[in-house]
């Protein structure tokens, strides 16, 4: 008789336990409290990259080529740094500190995807640093000048 009473109490309590379980497992949204004082305001910086002017690019580069025949040949991104390889099919040598003559087609490496205009542009190059396996395989000697922007030939750039 006592066993029957215990079973009936357990059976009557099961719906209550089930409802309590459902309420406790309800999808709760994450709430972030609003803080009036920002303790880390000095540590948070906007990511602004420094872009060199045309004169700075010219002065700091080891080779400047004016060309309208530049194509993206190869790119790799995902693991490690992004790498873009461009090929110059023809162009006019404007400045050089290393080679007096340039053999075309010439390939160079860039860490950024360049916005290539339809018109002629200046290519600001420097000696390739690092990337020895890519340099050996692709016979690369130059890379895009870090911080340089793409400037078109013969137009005023701001």
CSV table of N, CA and C in Angstrom, one decimal:
chain,number,residue,atom,x,y,z
A,1,UNK,N,0.8,-1.2,0.0
A,1,UNK,CA,0.0,0.0,0.0
A,1,UNK,C,0.9,1.3,0.0
A,2,UNK,N,1.9,1.2,0.8
A,2,UNK,CA,2.8,2.4,0.8
A,2,UNK,C,3.5,2.5,-0.5
A,3,UNK,N,3.8,1.4,-1.2
A,3,UNK,CA,4.5,1.5,-2.5
A,3,UNK,C,3.5,2.1,-3.5
A,4,UNK,N,2.2,1.8,-3.4
A,4,UNK,CA,1.3,2.5,-4.3
A,4,UNK,C,1.2,4.0,-4.1
A,5,UNK,N,1.2,4.4,-2.9
A,5,UNK,CA,1.1,5.8,-2.6
A,5,UNK,C,2.4,6.5,-3.0
A,6,UNK,N,3.5,5.9,-2.9
A,6,UNK,CA,4.8,6.5,-3.3
A,6,UNK,C,4.8,6.6,-4.9
A,7,UNK,N,4.3,5.6,-5.6
A,7,UNK,CA,4.2,5.6,-7.0
A,7,UNK,C,3.3,6.7,-7.5
A,8,UNK,N,2.2,6.9,-6.8
A,8,UNK,CA,1.2,7.9,-7.2
A,8,UNK,C,1.7,9.3,-7.0
A,9,UNK,N,2.5,9.5,-5.9
A,9,UNK,CA,3.1,10.8,-5.7
A,9,UNK,C,4.2,11.1,-6.7
A,10,UNK,N,5.0,10.1,-7.1
A,10,UNK,CA,6.0,10.3,-8.1
A,10,UNK,C,5.3,10.6,-9.4
A,11,UNK,N,4.3,9.9,-9.7
A,11,UNK,CA,3.6,10.1,-11.0
A,11,UNK,C,3.0,11.5,-11.0
A,12,UNK,N,2.4,12.0,-9.9
A,12,UNK,CA,1.8,13.3,-9.8
A,12,UNK,C,2.9,14.4,-9.9
A,13,UNK,N,4.1,14.1,-9.4
A,13,UNK,CA,5.2,15.1,-9.3
A,13,UNK,C,5.9,15.2,-10.6
A,14,UNK,N,5.9,14.2,-11.5
A,14,UNK,CA,6.6,14.2,-12.8
A,14,UNK,C,6.2,15.3,-13.7
A,15,UNK,N,4.9,15.7,-13.9
A,15,UNK,CA,4.6,16.8,-14.7
A,15,UNK,C,5.2,18.1,-14.2
A,16,UNK,N,5.2,18.3,-12.8
A,16,UNK,CA,5.8,19.5,-12.2
A,16,UNK,C,7.3,19.5,-12.5
A,17,UNK,N,8.0,18.4,-12.3
A,17,UNK,CA,9.4,18.4,-12.6
A,17,UNK,C,9.7,18.6,-14.1
A,18,UNK,N,8.9,18.1,-15.0
A,18,UNK,CA,9.1,18.3,-16.4
A,18,UNK,C,8.9,19.8,-16.8
A,19,UNK,N,7.9,20.4,-16.2
A,19,UNK,CA,7.7,21.9,-16.5
A,19,UNK,C,8.8,22.7,-16.0
A,20,UNK,N,9.3,22.4,-14.8
A,20,UNK,CA,10.5,23.1,-14.2
A,20,UNK,C,11.7,22.9,-15.1
A,21,UNK,N,11.9,21.7,-15.6
A,21,UNK,CA,13.0,21.4,-16.5
A,21,UNK,C,12.9,22.2,-17.8
A,22,UNK,N,11.7,22.3,-18.4
A,22,UNK,CA,11.6,23.1,-19.6
A,22,UNK,C,11.8,24.6,-19.4
A,23,UNK,N,11.4,25.1,-18.2
A,23,UNK,CA,11.6,26.5,-17.9
A,23,UNK,C,13.1,26.8,-17.7
A,24,UNK,N,13.8,25.9,-17.1
A,24,UNK,CA,15.2,26.1,-16.8
A,24,UNK,C,16.0,26.0,-18.1
A,25,UNK,N,15.6,25.2,-19.1
A,25,UNK,CA,16.3,25.1,-20.3
A,25,UNK,C,15.9,26.1,-21.4
A,26,UNK,N,15.2,27.1,-21.0
A,26,UNK,CA,14.7,28.1,-22.0
A,26,UNK,C,15.9,28.8,-22.6
A,27,UNK,N,15.8,29.1,-23.9
A,27,UNK,CA,16.9,29.8,-24.6
A,27,UNK,C,17.1,31.2,-24.0
A,28,UNK,N,18.2,31.4,-23.4
A,28,UNK,CA,18.4,32.7,-22.8
A,28,UNK,C,19.4,33.5,-23.6
A,29,UNK,N,19.1,34.7,-23.9
A,29,UNK,CA,20.0,35.5,-24.8
A,29,UNK,C,21.1,36.1,-23.9
A,30,UNK,N,22.2,36.2,-24.5
A,30,UNK,CA,23.4,36.8,-23.8
A,30,UNK,C,23.2,38.2,-23.7
A,31,UNK,N,23.3,38.7,-22.5
A,31,UNK,CA,23.1,40.2,-22.2
A,31,UNK,C,24.4,40.8,-21.8
A,32,UNK,N,24.8,41.8,-22.5
A,32,UNK,CA,26.0,42.5,-22.1
A,32,UNK,C,25.6,43.8,-21.4
A,33,UNK,N,26.1,44.0,-20.2
A,33,UNK,CA,25.7,45.2,-19.5
A,33,UNK,C,26.3,46.4,-20.1
A,34,UNK,N,25.5,47.5,-20.0
A,34,UNK,CA,26.0,48.8,-20.4
A,34,UNK,C,26.8,49.5,-19.3
A,35,UNK,N,28.1,49.7,-19.6
A,35,UNK,CA,28.9,50.4,-18.6
A,35,UNK,C,29.1,51.8,-19.0
A,36,UNK,N,28.9,52.7,-18.0
A,36,UNK,CA,29.0,54.1,-18.3
A,36,UNK,C,30.4,54.6,-18.4
A,37,UNK,N,31.4,54.0,-17.8
A,37,UNK,CA,32.8,54.4,-17.9
A,37,UNK,C,33.5,53.3,-18.6
A,38,UNK,N,34.2,53.7,-19.7
A,38,UNK,CA,35.0,52.8,-20.5
A,38,UNK,C,36.4,52.8,-19.9
A,39,UNK,N,36.8,51.7,-19.3
A,39,UNK,CA,38.1,51.6,-18.6
A,39,UNK,C,39.2,51.4,-19.6
A,40,UNK,N,38.9,50.9,-20.9
A,40,UNK,CA,40.0,50.6,-21.8
A,40,UNK,C,39.9,51.5,-23.1
A,41,UNK,N,39.4,52.7,-22.9
A,41,UNK,CA,39.3,53.6,-24.0
A,41,UNK,C,40.7,54.0,-24.6
A,42,UNK,N,41.7,54.1,-23.8
A,42,UNK,CA,43.0,54.4,-24.3
A,42,UNK,C,43.7,53.2,-25.1
A,43,UNK,N,43.3,52.0,-24.8
A,43,UNK,CA,43.9,50.9,-25.4
A,43,UNK,C,43.2,50.5,-26.8
A,44,UNK,N,42.1,51.1,-27.1
A,44,UNK,CA,41.4,50.7,-28.3
A,44,UNK,C,41.8,51.8,-29.4
A,45,UNK,N,42.3,51.3,-30.5
A,45,UNK,CA,42.8,52.2,-31.5
A,45,UNK,C,42.1,51.8,-32.8
A,46,UNK,N,41.8,52.8,-33.6
A,46,UNK,CA,41.3,52.5,-35.0
A,46,UNK,C,42.5,52.1,-35.9
A,47,UNK,N,42.3,51.1,-36.7
A,47,UNK,CA,43.3,50.6,-37.6
A,47,UNK,C,43.4,51.5,-38.9
A,48,UNK,N,44.3,52.5,-38.8
A,48,UNK,CA,44.4,53.3,-40.0
A,48,UNK,C,45.9,53.1,-40.5
A,49,UNK,N,45.9,52.8,-41.8
A,49,UNK,CA,47.2,52.6,-42.4
A,49,UNK,C,47.8,53.9,-43.0
A,50,UNK,N,49.1,54.0,-42.9
A,50,UNK,CA,49.8,55.2,-43.4
A,50,UNK,C,50.0,55.0,-44.9
A,51,UNK,N,49.5,55.9,-45.7
A,51,UNK,CA,49.7,55.9,-47.2
A,51,UNK,C,50.7,57.0,-47.6
A,52,UNK,N,51.7,56.6,-48.2
A,52,UNK,CA,52.8,57.5,-48.7
A,52,UNK,C,52.3,58.4,-49.8
A,53,UNK,N,52.8,59.6,-49.9
A,53,UNK,CA,52.5,60.4,-51.0
A,53,UNK,C,53.4,60.0,-52.2
A,54,UNK,N,53.1,60.6,-53.4
A,54,UNK,CA,53.8,60.1,-54.6
A,54,UNK,C,55.3,60.4,-54.5
A,55,UNK,N,55.7,61.6,-53.9
A,55,UNK,CA,57.1,61.9,-53.7
A,55,UNK,C,57.8,61.0,-52.8
A,56,UNK,N,57.1,60.6,-51.6
A,56,UNK,CA,57.7,59.7,-50.7
A,56,UNK,C,57.9,58.3,-51.3
A,57,UNK,N,57.0,57.9,-52.1
A,57,UNK,CA,57.1,56.6,-52.8
A,57,UNK,C,58.3,56.6,-53.7
A,58,UNK,N,58.4,57.7,-54.5
A,58,UNK,CA,59.5,57.8,-55.4
A,58,UNK,C,60.9,57.8,-54.7
A,59,UNK,N,61.0,58.5,-53.6
A,59,UNK,CA,62.2,58.6,-52.9
A,59,UNK,C,62.6,57.3,-52.2
A,60,UNK,N,61.7,56.5,-51.7
A,60,UNK,CA,62.0,55.3,-50.9
A,60,UNK,C,62.1,54.1,-51.8
A,61,UNK,N,61.6,54.1,-53.0
A,61,UNK,CA,61.6,52.9,-53.8
A,61,UNK,C,63.0,52.8,-54.5
A,62,UNK,N,63.4,51.5,-54.8
A,62,UNK,CA,64.6,51.3,-55.5
A,62,UNK,C,64.4,51.2,-57.0
A,63,UNK,N,63.2,51.0,-57.4
A,63,UNK,CA,62.9,51.0,-58.9
A,63,UNK,C,61.5,51.5,-59.1
A,64,UNK,N,61.4,52.4,-60.1
A,64,UNK,CA,60.1,52.9,-60.4
A,64,UNK,C,59.9,52.7,-61.9
A,65,UNK,N,58.7,52.0,-62.2
A,65,UNK,CA,58.4,51.7,-63.6
A,65,UNK,C,57.1,52.3,-63.9
A,66,UNK,N,56.9,53.0,-65.1
A,66,UNK,CA,55.6,53.4,-65.6
A,66,UNK,C,55.1,52.4,-66.6
A,67,UNK,N,54.0,51.9,-66.3
A,67,UNK,CA,53.4,50.8,-67.2
A,67,UNK,C,51.9,50.8,-67.2
A,68,UNK,N,51.3,50.4,-68.3
A,68,UNK,CA,49.9,50.2,-68.3
A,68,UNK,C,49.6,48.7,-68.5
A,69,UNK,N,50.6,47.9,-68.7
A,69,UNK,CA,50.5,46.5,-69.0
A,69,UNK,C,50.8,45.6,-67.8
A,70,UNK,N,50.0,45.7,-66.7
A,70,UNK,CA,50.3,44.9,-65.5
A,70,UNK,C,49.1,44.0,-65.2
A,71,UNK,N,49.4,42.8,-64.9
A,71,UNK,CA,48.3,41.8,-64.7
A,71,UNK,C,48.6,41.0,-63.4
A,72,UNK,N,47.6,40.6,-62.7
A,72,UNK,CA,47.7,39.7,-61.6
A,72,UNK,C,47.9,38.3,-62.1
A,73,UNK,N,49.0,37.7,-61.7
A,73,UNK,CA,49.3,36.4,-62.3
A,73,UNK,C,48.9,35.3,-61.3
A,74,UNK,N,49.2,35.5,-60.0
A,74,UNK,CA,49.0,34.4,-59.0
A,74,UNK,C,48.7,35.1,-57.7
A,75,UNK,N,47.9,34.4,-56.8
A,75,UNK,CA,47.6,34.9,-55.5
A,75,UNK,C,47.5,33.7,-54.5
A,76,UNK,N,47.8,34.0,-53.3
A,76,UNK,CA,47.6,33.0,-52.3
A,76,UNK,C,47.2,33.7,-51.0
A,77,UNK,N,46.1,33.2,-50.4
A,77,UNK,CA,45.7,33.7,-49.1
A,77,UNK,C,45.1,32.6,-48.2
A,78,UNK,N,44.9,32.9,-47.0
A,78,UNK,CA,44.4,31.8,-46.1
A,78,UNK,C,45.3,31.6,-45.0
A,79,UNK,N,46.3,30.7,-45.2
A,79,UNK,CA,47.3,30.5,-44.1
A,79,UNK,C,48.5,31.4,-44.3
A,80,UNK,N,48.8,32.2,-43.2
A,80,UNK,CA,49.9,33.1,-43.3
A,80,UNK,C,49.5,34.4,-44.0
A,81,UNK,N,50.4,35.1,-44.5
A,81,UNK,CA,50.2,36.4,-45.2
A,81,UNK,C,49.6,36.1,-46.5
A,82,UNK,N,48.8,37.1,-47.0
A,82,UNK,CA,48.3,37.1,-48.4
A,82,UNK,C,49.5,37.5,-49.3
A,83,UNK,N,49.6,36.8,-50.4
A,83,UNK,CA,50.6,37.0,-51.4
A,83,UNK,C,50.0,37.2,-52.8
A,84,UNK,N,50.4,38.3,-53.4
A,84,UNK,CA,49.9,38.5,-54.8
A,84,UNK,C,51.1,38.7,-55.7
A,85,UNK,N,51.1,38.0,-56.8
A,85,UNK,CA,52.2,38.1,-57.8
A,85,UNK,C,51.7,38.8,-59.1
A,86,UNK,N,52.4,39.9,-59.4
A,86,UNK,CA,52.0,40.6,-60.6
A,86,UNK,C,53.0,40.5,-61.7
A,87,UNK,N,52.6,40.6,-62.9
A,87,UNK,CA,53.6,40.6,-64.1
A,87,UNK,C,53.5,41.8,-64.9
A,88,UNK,N,54.6,42.5,-65.1
A,88,UNK,CA,54.7,43.6,-66.0
A,88,UNK,C,55.2,43.2,-67.3
A,89,UNK,N,54.4,43.3,-68.4
A,89,UNK,CA,54.8,42.9,-69.7
A,89,UNK,C,55.6,43.9,-70.4
A,90,UNK,N,55.4,45.2,-70.2
A,90,UNK,CA,56.2,46.2,-70.8
A,90,UNK,C,56.1,47.5,-70.0
A,91,UNK,N,57.0,48.4,-70.1
A,91,UNK,CA,57.0,49.6,-69.3
A,91,UNK,C,58.2,50.4,-69.6
A,92,UNK,N,58.2,51.6,-69.0
A,92,UNK,CA,59.3,52.6,-69.1
A,92,UNK,C,59.9,52.7,-67.7
A,93,UNK,N,61.2,52.5,-67.7
A,93,UNK,CA,62.0,52.6,-66.4
A,93,UNK,C,62.2,54.0,-66.1
A,94,UNK,N,61.7,54.5,-65.0
A,94,UNK,CA,61.7,55.9,-64.5
A,94,UNK,C,62.9,56.1,-63.6
A,95,UNK,N,63.1,55.2,-62.6
A,95,UNK,CA,64.2,55.3,-61.6
A,95,UNK,C,64.7,53.9,-61.3
A,96,UNK,N,66.0,53.8,-61.1
A,96,UNK,CA,66.6,52.6,-60.6
A,96,UNK,C,67.8,52.8,-59.8
A,97,UNK,N,68.0,52.0,-58.8
A,97,UNK,CA,69.3,52.1,-58.0
A,97,UNK,C,70.1,50.8,-58.1
A,98,UNK,N,69.5,49.8,-58.7
A,98,UNK,CA,70.2,48.5,-58.8
A,98,UNK,C,70.5,48.1,-60.2
A,99,UNK,N,69.5,47.9,-61.0
A,99,UNK,CA,69.7,47.4,-62.4
A,99,UNK,C,69.6,48.6,-63.4
A,100,UNK,N,70.5,48.6,-64.3
A,100,UNK,CA,70.4,49.7,-65.3
A,100,UNK,C,69.5,49.3,-66.4
A,101,UNK,N,69.2,48.1,-66.7
A,101,UNK,CA,68.3,47.6,-67.7
A,101,UNK,C,67.4,46.6,-67.1
A,102,UNK,N,66.1,46.6,-67.6
A,102,UNK,CA,65.1,45.7,-67.0
A,102,UNK,C,64.7,44.8,-68.2
A,103,UNK,N,64.7,43.5,-67.9
A,103,UNK,CA,64.2,42.5,-68.9
A,103,UNK,C,62.7,42.2,-68.7
A,104,UNK,N,61.9,42.5,-69.7
A,104,UNK,CA,60.4,42.2,-69.5
A,104,UNK,C,60.1,40.8,-70.1
A,105,UNK,N,59.2,40.1,-69.6
A,105,UNK,CA,58.3,40.4,-68.5
A,105,UNK,C,59.0,40.3,-67.2
A,106,UNK,N,58.6,41.1,-66.3
A,106,UNK,CA,59.1,41.2,-64.9
A,106,UNK,C,58.0,40.9,-63.9
A,107,UNK,N,58.2,40.1,-63.0
A,107,UNK,CA,57.3,39.7,-62.0
A,107,UNK,C,57.7,40.3,-60.6
A,108,UNK,N,56.7,40.8,-59.8
A,108,UNK,CA,57.0,41.3,-58.5
A,108,UNK,C,55.9,40.8,-57.6
A,109,UNK,N,56.2,40.8,-56.3
A,109,UNK,CA,55.3,40.3,-55.2
A,109,UNK,C,54.7,41.5,-54.5
A,110,UNK,N,53.5,41.3,-54.0
A,110,UNK,CA,52.8,42.3,-53.2
A,110,UNK,C,52.1,41.6,-52.1
A,111,UNK,N,52.0,42.2,-50.9
A,111,UNK,CA,51.2,41.7,-49.8
A,111,UNK,C,49.8,42.2,-49.9
A,112,UNK,N,49.5,43.1,-50.8
A,112,UNK,CA,48.1,43.7,-50.9
A,112,UNK,C,47.7,43.5,-52.3
A,113,UNK,N,46.4,43.4,-52.5
A,113,UNK,CA,45.8,43.3,-53.8
A,113,UNK,C,45.7,44.8,-54.3
A,114,UNK,N,46.4,45.0,-55.4
A,114,UNK,CA,46.4,46.4,-56.0
A,114,UNK,C,45.2,46.7,-56.8
A,115,UNK,N,44.7,47.9,-56.8
A,115,UNK,CA,43.6,48.3,-57.6
A,115,UNK,C,44.3,48.9,-58.9
A,116,UNK,N,44.3,48.0,-59.9
A,116,UNK,CA,45.0,48.4,-61.1
A,116,UNK,C,44.1,49.2,-62.0
A,117,UNK,N,44.6,50.5,-62.4
A,117,UNK,CA,43.8,51.3,-63.3
A,117,UNK,C,43.9,50.9,-64.7
A,118,UNK,N,43.0,51.4,-65.6
A,118,UNK,CA,43.2,51.1,-67.0
A,118,UNK,C,44.3,51.9,-67.6
A,119,UNK,N,44.6,53.1,-67.1
A,119,UNK,CA,45.6,53.9,-67.6
A,119,UNK,C,47.0,53.5,-67.1
A,120,UNK,N,48.0,54.2,-67.5
A,120,UNK,CA,49.4,53.9,-67.1
A,120,UNK,C,49.5,54.2,-65.6
A,121,UNK,N,50.3,53.5,-64.9
A,121,UNK,CA,50.5,53.7,-63.5
A,121,UNK,C,52.0,53.6,-63.1
A,122,UNK,N,52.4,54.2,-62.0
A,122,UNK,CA,53.7,54.0,-61.5
A,122,UNK,C,53.8,52.8,-60.6
A,123,UNK,N,54.8,52.0,-60.8
A,123,UNK,CA,55.0,50.8,-60.0
A,123,UNK,C,56.3,51.1,-59.1
A,124,UNK,N,56.0,51.2,-57.8
A,124,UNK,CA,57.1,51.5,-56.8
A,124,UNK,C,57.6,50.2,-56.2
A,125,UNK,N,58.8,49.8,-56.6
A,125,UNK,CA,59.3,48.5,-56.2
A,125,UNK,C,60.6,48.6,-55.3
A,126,UNK,N,60.8,47.6,-54.5
A,126,UNK,CA,62.0,47.5,-53.7
A,126,UNK,C,62.5,46.1,-53.7
A,127,UNK,N,63.7,45.9,-53.3
A,127,UNK,CA,64.3,44.6,-53.3
A,127,UNK,C,63.5,43.6,-52.4
A,128,UNK,N,63.3,42.4,-52.9
A,128,UNK,CA,62.5,41.4,-52.2
A,128,UNK,C,63.2,41.0,-50.9
A,129,UNK,N,62.5,41.1,-49.8
A,129,UNK,CA,62.9,40.7,-48.5
A,129,UNK,C,62.1,39.5,-48.0
A,130,UNK,N,62.7,38.4,-47.7
A,130,UNK,CA,62.0,37.2,-47.3
A,130,UNK,C,61.5,36.4,-48.5
A,131,UNK,N,60.5,35.5,-48.2
A,131,UNK,CA,59.9,34.8,-49.3
A,131,UNK,C,60.9,34.0,-50.2
A,132,UNK,N,61.9,33.4,-49.6
A,132,UNK,CA,63.0,32.8,-50.4
A,132,UNK,C,62.5,31.7,-51.3
A,133,UNK,N,61.5,30.9,-50.8
A,133,UNK,CA,61.0,29.7,-51.6
A,133,UNK,C,60.2,30.2,-52.8
A,134,UNK,N,59.4,31.2,-52.6
A,134,UNK,CA,58.6,31.8,-53.7
A,134,UNK,C,59.5,32.5,-54.6
A,135,UNK,N,60.5,33.2,-54.1
A,135,UNK,CA,61.5,33.9,-55.0
A,135,UNK,C,62.3,33.0,-55.8
A,136,UNK,N,62.7,31.9,-55.3
A,136,UNK,CA,63.4,30.9,-56.0
A,136,UNK,C,62.6,30.2,-57.1
A,137,UNK,N,61.4,29.9,-56.8
A,137,UNK,CA,60.5,29.2,-57.7
A,137,UNK,C,60.0,30.1,-58.8
A,138,UNK,N,59.7,31.3,-58.5
A,138,UNK,CA,59.1,32.2,-59.5
A,138,UNK,C,60.2,33.2,-60.1
A,139,UNK,N,61.4,33.1,-59.6
A,139,UNK,CA,62.5,34.0,-60.0
A,139,UNK,C,62.1,35.5,-59.8
A,140,UNK,N,61.7,35.8,-58.5
A,140,UNK,CA,61.3,37.2,-58.2
A,140,UNK,C,62.5,37.9,-57.5
A,141,UNK,N,62.6,39.2,-57.9
A,141,UNK,CA,63.6,40.0,-57.3
A,141,UNK,C,63.1,41.2,-56.6
A,142,UNK,N,61.8,41.6,-56.9
A,142,UNK,CA,61.3,42.8,-56.3
A,142,UNK,C,59.9,42.6,-55.7
A,143,UNK,N,59.6,43.5,-54.8
A,143,UNK,CA,58.3,43.5,-54.1
A,143,UNK,C,57.8,44.9,-54.1
A,144,UNK,N,56.4,45.0,-54.0
A,144,UNK,CA,55.8,46.3,-53.9
A,144,UNK,C,56.2,47.1,-52.7
A,145,UNK,N,56.5,48.4,-52.8
A,145,UNK,CA,56.9,49.2,-51.7
A,145,UNK,C,55.8,49.3,-50.6
A,146,UNK,N,56.1,48.9,-49.4
A,146,UNK,CA,55.1,48.9,-48.3
A,146,UNK,C,54.6,50.3,-48.0
A,147,UNK,N,53.3,50.5,-48.0
A,147,UNK,CA,52.8,51.8,-47.7
A,147,UNK,C,52.5,52.7,-49.0
A,148,UNK,N,53.0,52.2,-50.1
A,148,UNK,CA,52.8,52.9,-51.4
A,148,UNK,C,51.4,52.6,-51.9
A,149,UNK,N,50.8,53.6,-52.5
A,149,UNK,CA,49.5,53.5,-53.2
A,149,UNK,C,49.7,53.5,-54.7
A,150,UNK,N,48.7,53.2,-55.4
A,150,UNK,CA,48.8,53.1,-56.9
A,150,UNK,C,48.5,54.5,-57.4
A,151,UNK,N,49.5,55.1,-58.1
A,151,UNK,CA,49.3,56.4,-58.7
A,151,UNK,C,49.4,56.3,-60.2
A,152,UNK,N,48.5,57.0,-60.8
A,152,UNK,CA,48.5,57.0,-62.3
A,152,UNK,C,49.4,58.0,-62.9
A,153,UNK,N,49.9,57.7,-64.1
A,153,UNK,CA,50.9,58.6,-64.7
A,153,UNK,C,50.1,59.8,-65.3
A,154,UNK,N,50.7,61.0,-65.0
A,154,UNK,CA,50.2,62.2,-65.7
A,154,UNK,C,49.0,62.9,-65.0
A,155,UNK,N,48.5,62.4,-63.9
A,155,UNK,CA,47.3,63.0,-63.3
A,155,UNK,C,47.7,63.5,-61.9
A,156,UNK,N,47.1,64.6,-61.5
A,156,UNK,CA,47.3,65.1,-60.2
A,156,UNK,C,46.7,64.2,-59.1
A,157,UNK,N,47.4,63.7,-58.2
A,157,UNK,CA,46.9,62.8,-57.2
A,157,UNK,C,46.9,63.5,-55.8
A,158,UNK,N,45.8,63.4,-55.1
A,158,UNK,CA,45.6,64.0,-53.8
A,158,UNK,C,45.9,63.1,-52.7
